[in-house]
């Protein structure tokens, strides 16, 4: 690489500094992830799942995946499971619940599909100390609730998240599911690292998230949660987990991420191009929430400075990622002393090696996924462009993948 840049070394110094900086931060996160430890359950815990936990599941189209997920929740022995759907879906959802555990699963409805309204309805009917939100396809380990409740032994902790993995839809994972797995591995590392470094997290994922019920029962919370507008005009239905995380921080509650095999959930992802629509929705939610955290609410700067730094870093991520291919194009047009193929091959080899290092925690567990490394490279560049597109389309608040979801822009 030094030979490649010898003629224009001063020009490439900033790019080299950017590369060094990015991988320095990555290795800091990796070290923090390595020394991070989850909170282990006590022999005589304060909280008992059978007495103290209600699971709330907002859904609109639960199917066979719900059945498998529900059995995994029941294996954790919660007091009850509240499924909240829209009124027109009451009958099929009730039949599904009755086929699994009619004595444990209750079904409630709201007039129209709206995830936040459904979650609020579940909150109103919860009578236990701890409420756990779960997606209708989130499959738990039998130890999930024990490890979640272990965190609430600390009275300052108000919200708890878990680690995540991919549940394969078919006999083998598609390239889209492998890409989702790559992203989750990186996310598990990042949330464990930030939890260890400053106790914070960008977002407690809504696939499974536990909270003290007393926090959510606050009328102020329910009002703000169900009347959340972007720029005062565009009502938000998704991004509920971002809102909940920010509420914990702004109201003085600590959070904790349980990143361990005992508290890992498995979730399904789109196994086709619609996965990109999911990513676009998540990216818009991230932009909106991070802007609010850093520049509107601003509690994060003093409570979790490392998390604040990572948010700022992600703002510039698309630009730093696209600087590489832009430099290669410039070199090719400058009639460089090396042929174009040499420049391109050198750059591709560099990309493959660096991504191989970044994904090594995942590839150690799933070495067969190395075949998808080129797809991950392409996805990264696509994601950089998507992130910029999402930035300029933040007024779009629909789900994108749920045909029955409500988009309410007033």
XYZ file of C-alpha atoms in Angstrom:
410
model
C 0.000 0.000 0.000
C 2.910 2.358 0.663
C 4.205 1.645 -2.842
C 0.776 2.425 -4.279
C 0.687 5.831 -2.626
C 4.370 6.762 -2.901
C 3.890 9.493 -5.521
C 1.073 11.209 -3.642
C 1.894 10.264 -0.079
C 0.823 13.614 1.480
C -2.574 13.304 -0.197
C -3.168 9.870 1.310
C -2.066 10.760 4.843
C -5.609 11.851 5.859
C -7.043 8.617 4.469
C -4.428 6.634 6.375
C -5.258 8.512 9.571
C -8.965 7.768 9.067
C -8.237 4.068 8.540
C -5.951 3.888 11.587
C -8.512 5.705 13.726
C -11.413 3.465 12.670
C -9.563 0.244 13.391
C -8.144 1.593 16.639
C -11.712 2.197 17.829
C -12.734 -1.248 16.597
C -9.975 -2.933 18.603
C -10.905 -0.881 21.683
C -14.458 -2.196 21.322
C -13.141 -5.720 20.813
C -11.046 -5.524 23.984
C -13.994 -4.116 25.956
C -16.166 -6.933 24.587
C -13.540 -9.442 25.707
C -13.476 -8.203 29.306
C -17.246 -7.570 29.523
C -19.149 -9.923 31.830
C -22.917 -10.459 32.067
C -24.702 -10.255 35.418
C -25.267 -13.775 36.758
C -28.446 -14.783 38.609
C -28.286 -14.978 42.400
C -29.023 -18.172 44.300
C -31.885 -16.410 46.099
C -33.104 -13.704 43.703
C -35.598 -10.993 44.587
C -37.640 -11.512 41.436
C -39.371 -14.705 40.365
C -40.560 -15.026 36.729
C -43.739 -16.822 37.796
C -44.783 -13.947 40.072
C -43.062 -10.883 38.681
C -42.944 -11.059 34.872
C -45.526 -10.279 32.201
C -44.608 -10.674 28.541
C -46.302 -8.244 26.142
C -46.353 -9.182 22.459
C -47.692 -6.643 19.933
C -48.581 -8.392 16.662
C -50.773 -8.066 13.599
C -50.157 -11.251 11.667
C -48.758 -13.904 14.012
C -48.398 -17.324 12.380
C -46.552 -20.568 12.956
C -43.427 -18.714 14.087
C -45.488 -17.350 17.014
C -46.272 -20.868 18.182
C -42.586 -21.821 18.438
C -41.735 -18.507 20.095
C -44.612 -18.808 22.593
C -43.479 -22.256 23.723
C -39.985 -20.844 24.323
C -41.463 -18.028 26.457
C -43.579 -20.476 28.435
C -40.451 -22.532 29.152
C -39.177 -19.478 31.070
C -42.292 -19.674 33.294
C -43.641 -16.085 33.222
C -46.789 -15.160 35.111
C -48.679 -14.425 31.896
C -48.338 -13.472 28.244
C -50.414 -10.623 26.826
C -50.812 -10.618 23.048
C -52.123 -7.338 21.660
C -53.427 -7.142 18.101
C -55.937 -5.101 16.089
C -59.650 -5.759 16.450
C -60.106 -7.452 13.062
C -57.445 -10.037 13.972
C -58.857 -10.971 17.387
C -60.436 -14.274 16.328
C -57.444 -15.868 14.523
C -55.009 -14.657 17.189
C -57.282 -15.961 19.966
C -57.469 -19.366 18.268
C -53.700 -19.428 17.977
C -53.272 -18.493 21.643
C -55.780 -21.138 22.734
C -53.879 -23.794 20.789
C -50.713 -22.992 22.743
C -51.686 -22.143 26.346
C -55.179 -20.715 26.935
C -54.571 -20.408 30.679
C -51.378 -18.356 30.263
C -51.945 -16.309 27.103
C -54.484 -13.478 27.027
C -55.454 -11.553 23.904
C -56.270 -7.820 23.868
C -57.008 -5.539 20.951
C -56.806 -1.954 19.760
C -59.115 -0.502 17.059
C -56.395 -0.211 14.379
C -52.923 -1.666 13.984
C -50.355 0.592 15.661
C -47.413 -0.964 17.437
C -47.069 1.777 20.030
C -50.789 1.767 20.827
C -50.639 -2.019 21.144
C -47.673 -1.791 23.493
C -49.479 0.859 25.562
C -52.520 -1.416 25.805
C -50.270 -4.208 27.087
C -48.785 -1.839 29.668
C -52.248 -0.960 30.973
C -53.060 -4.629 31.565
C -49.728 -5.512 33.211
C -49.813 -6.071 36.973
C -46.331 -7.437 37.627
C -43.157 -5.586 38.615
C -41.337 -6.411 35.377
C -42.701 -6.120 31.842
C -40.906 -7.764 28.918
C -41.709 -6.723 25.352
C -41.088 -9.440 22.776
C -41.505 -9.728 19.026
C -43.900 -12.460 17.960
C -41.039 -14.467 16.412
C -38.426 -14.038 19.183
C -37.273 -17.456 20.389
C -35.746 -17.561 23.872
C -33.409 -19.808 25.766
C -35.003 -21.365 28.900
C -32.640 -19.224 30.989
C -33.666 -15.918 29.403
C -35.838 -14.523 32.204
C -33.440 -15.625 34.948
C -30.661 -13.594 33.325
C -32.904 -10.629 32.603
C -34.180 -10.506 36.187
C -30.637 -10.753 37.551
C -30.019 -7.191 36.331
C -33.022 -5.808 38.203
C -31.443 -6.815 41.523
C -29.759 -3.411 41.089
C -32.482 -0.883 41.875
C -30.909 1.746 39.620
C -31.407 -0.375 36.491
C -34.652 0.353 34.660
C -34.180 -1.440 31.332
C -32.443 -4.628 30.204
C -31.598 -5.901 26.711
C -30.244 -9.166 25.345
C -27.924 -10.511 22.675
C -29.351 -11.694 19.373
C -28.914 -14.268 16.649
C -30.620 -15.278 13.408
C -33.317 -17.944 13.224
C -33.050 -19.651 9.840
C -36.315 -19.775 7.895
C -35.346 -22.625 5.555
C -32.960 -25.559 5.619
C -29.997 -23.239 5.264
C -29.487 -19.523 5.576
C -29.843 -17.306 2.530
C -27.246 -14.635 1.848
C -29.698 -12.080 3.316
C -29.894 -14.000 6.590
C -26.107 -14.327 6.718
C -25.814 -10.554 6.237
C -28.265 -10.104 9.118
C -26.088 -12.442 11.191
C -22.981 -10.400 10.398
C -24.775 -7.236 11.529
C -26.001 -8.847 14.755
C -22.515 -10.122 15.628
C -21.111 -6.618 15.224
C -24.012 -5.219 17.237
C -23.521 -7.733 20.072
C -19.883 -6.680 20.285
C -20.757 -2.977 20.281
C -23.488 -3.124 22.949
C -21.337 -5.286 25.235
C -18.412 -2.890 24.760
C -20.446 0.250 25.469
C -22.067 -1.417 28.502
C -18.610 -2.205 29.879
C -17.049 1.168 29.045
C -19.690 3.618 30.275
C -22.806 1.570 31.079
C -24.793 2.911 28.140
C -26.258 1.602 24.905
C -27.542 3.233 21.728
C -30.724 1.156 21.756
C -32.235 -1.706 23.734
C -33.616 -3.686 20.828
C -37.371 -4.193 20.889
C -37.071 -7.835 19.824
C -36.819 -8.536 23.546
C -36.551 -5.736 26.110
C -37.426 -5.717 29.808
C -38.447 -2.712 31.914
C -39.691 -1.914 35.376
C -43.452 -1.634 34.981
C -43.661 1.391 37.280
C -41.672 3.408 34.721
C -44.012 2.516 31.879
C -47.203 3.027 33.905
C -46.374 6.727 34.251
C -49.148 8.608 32.382
C -46.522 11.019 31.062
C -44.639 8.150 29.460
C -47.730 6.640 27.811
C -48.817 10.031 26.469
C -45.414 10.875 24.994
C -44.872 7.334 23.720
C -48.141 7.273 21.770
C -47.896 10.899 20.617
C -44.348 10.961 19.301
C -43.891 13.173 16.237
C -40.859 13.827 14.074
C -40.500 17.575 13.542
C -43.897 17.976 15.161
C -45.691 16.733 12.024
C -44.917 13.098 11.277
C -46.283 10.611 13.774
C -43.891 7.774 14.600
C -45.121 4.218 14.949
C -41.827 2.340 14.636
C -38.724 3.342 16.596
C -40.431 2.374 19.864
C -37.262 0.768 21.232
C -35.272 3.926 20.525
C -37.863 5.985 22.409
C -37.803 3.625 25.384
C -34.010 3.714 25.580
C -33.952 7.505 25.471
C -36.667 7.657 28.158
C -34.534 5.531 30.479
C -31.567 7.851 30.025
C -33.514 11.112 30.304
C -35.261 9.958 33.489
C -32.155 8.832 35.344
C -32.464 5.053 34.923
C -29.502 2.849 34.086
C -29.631 0.131 31.440
C -27.777 -3.141 31.037
C -27.187 -5.481 28.115
C -26.986 -9.204 28.858
C -24.672 -10.434 26.095
C -24.270 -14.158 26.715
C -25.571 -17.458 25.370
C -27.997 -17.824 28.299
C -29.738 -14.578 27.302
C -29.583 -14.838 23.534
C -32.724 -14.694 21.457
C -33.174 -15.969 17.921
C -35.254 -13.917 15.503
C -36.281 -14.304 11.886
C -35.283 -11.827 9.189
C -36.476 -11.340 5.664
C -34.748 -13.988 3.557
C -34.991 -11.972 0.355
C -34.451 -8.422 -0.929
C -37.127 -7.132 1.483
C -34.408 -7.338 4.138
C -33.153 -4.077 2.608
C -36.486 -2.422 3.411
C -36.111 -3.489 7.034
C -32.621 -1.996 7.127
C -33.890 1.251 5.590
C -36.577 1.581 8.279
C -34.076 0.871 11.055
C -31.648 3.400 9.563
C -34.252 6.169 9.492
C -35.159 5.379 13.110
C -31.483 5.566 14.072
C -30.955 8.956 12.412
C -34.047 10.440 14.062
C -33.308 9.027 17.507
C -29.607 9.886 17.489
C -30.320 13.481 16.470
C -32.725 13.761 19.391
C -30.336 12.105 21.864
C -27.394 14.315 20.958
C -28.898 17.664 20.038
C -32.394 17.899 21.562
C -32.378 15.971 24.843
C -28.573 16.000 25.333
C -28.571 13.857 28.514
C -26.346 11.333 26.780
C -23.286 13.588 26.660
C -22.786 13.523 30.433
C -24.247 10.114 31.326
C -22.734 8.031 28.513
C -19.924 9.884 26.702
C -18.666 6.790 24.864
C -22.122 6.081 23.446
C -22.340 9.743 22.407
C -19.020 9.385 20.618
C -20.157 6.241 18.759
C -23.295 8.058 17.576
C -21.229 10.949 16.223
C -18.869 8.457 14.597
C -21.753 6.781 12.771
C -22.846 10.136 11.345
C -19.609 10.252 9.341
C -19.472 6.530 8.626
C -20.897 6.744 5.070
C -18.365 9.410 4.084
C -15.353 7.565 5.452
C -16.501 4.294 3.864
C -17.049 5.905 0.442
C -13.693 7.711 0.588
C -11.947 4.430 -0.288
C -13.611 3.701 -3.643
C -13.505 7.429 -4.458
C -9.722 7.382 -4.011
C -9.387 4.318 -6.232
C -11.397 6.005 -8.997
C -9.225 9.121 -8.750
C -6.038 7.061 -9.008
C -7.325 5.256 -12.068
C -8.139 8.533 -13.816
C -4.820 10.142 -12.876
C -2.860 7.776 -15.144
C -1.039 6.401 -12.111
C 2.338 4.628 -12.424
C 0.566 1.312 -11.770
C -2.031 -0.225 -14.083
C -5.688 0.071 -13.074
C -6.045 -3.660 -12.426
C -3.177 -3.510 -9.911
C -4.844 -0.667 -8.035
C -8.227 -2.399 -8.023
C -6.855 -5.767 -6.926
C -4.780 -4.181 -4.152
C -7.815 -2.318 -2.864
C -10.070 -5.384 -2.982
C -7.484 -7.494 -1.132
C -7.229 -4.783 1.517
C -11.008 -4.695 1.864
C -11.276 -8.469 2.175
C -8.537 -8.687 4.817
C -9.904 -5.860 6.965
C -13.480 -7.192 6.827
C -12.184 -10.648 7.607
C -10.690 -9.238 10.807
C -13.885 -7.333 11.644
C -16.079 -10.411 11.174
C -13.671 -12.870 12.798
C -15.843 -13.329 15.953
C -18.700 -14.439 13.693
C -16.591 -16.528 11.314
C -14.954 -18.425 14.168
C -18.429 -19.746 15.056
C -19.719 -20.060 11.498
C -16.711 -20.557 9.182
C -19.002 -21.593 6.306
C -20.280 -18.001 6.126
C -16.937 -16.798 4.754
C -18.370 -17.411 1.296
C -20.672 -14.425 1.893
C -17.792 -12.037 2.625
C -17.894 -10.461 -0.885
C -21.645 -9.911 -0.467
C -20.936 -8.168 2.844
C -18.506 -5.826 1.079
C -21.111 -4.923 -1.536
C -23.750 -4.488 1.163
C -21.484 -2.137 3.131
C -21.156 0.246 0.192
C -24.860 -0.039 -0.548
C -25.583 0.663 3.126
C -23.440 3.802 3.033
C -25.529 5.136 0.137
C -28.745 3.956 1.828
C -27.771 5.795 4.994
C -27.416 9.035 3.058
C -30.748 8.385 1.324
C -32.387 7.703 4.707
C -31.004 10.997 6.043
C -32.879 12.931 3.353
C -36.117 10.942 3.723
C -36.646 11.072 7.495
C -40.214 12.267 6.994
C -41.123 8.780 5.739
C -42.350 6.986 8.861
C -44.006 3.850 7.446
C -42.840 0.304 8.121
C -42.036 -0.656 4.555
C -42.370 -4.415 5.153
C -45.731 -4.762 6.921
C -48.579 -4.245 4.527
C -51.046 -3.812 7.389
C -48.986 -1.391 9.469
C -50.363 2.047 9.999
C -48.569 5.120 8.718
C -50.040 8.157 10.416
C -48.643 11.423 9.167
C -50.658 14.334 10.355
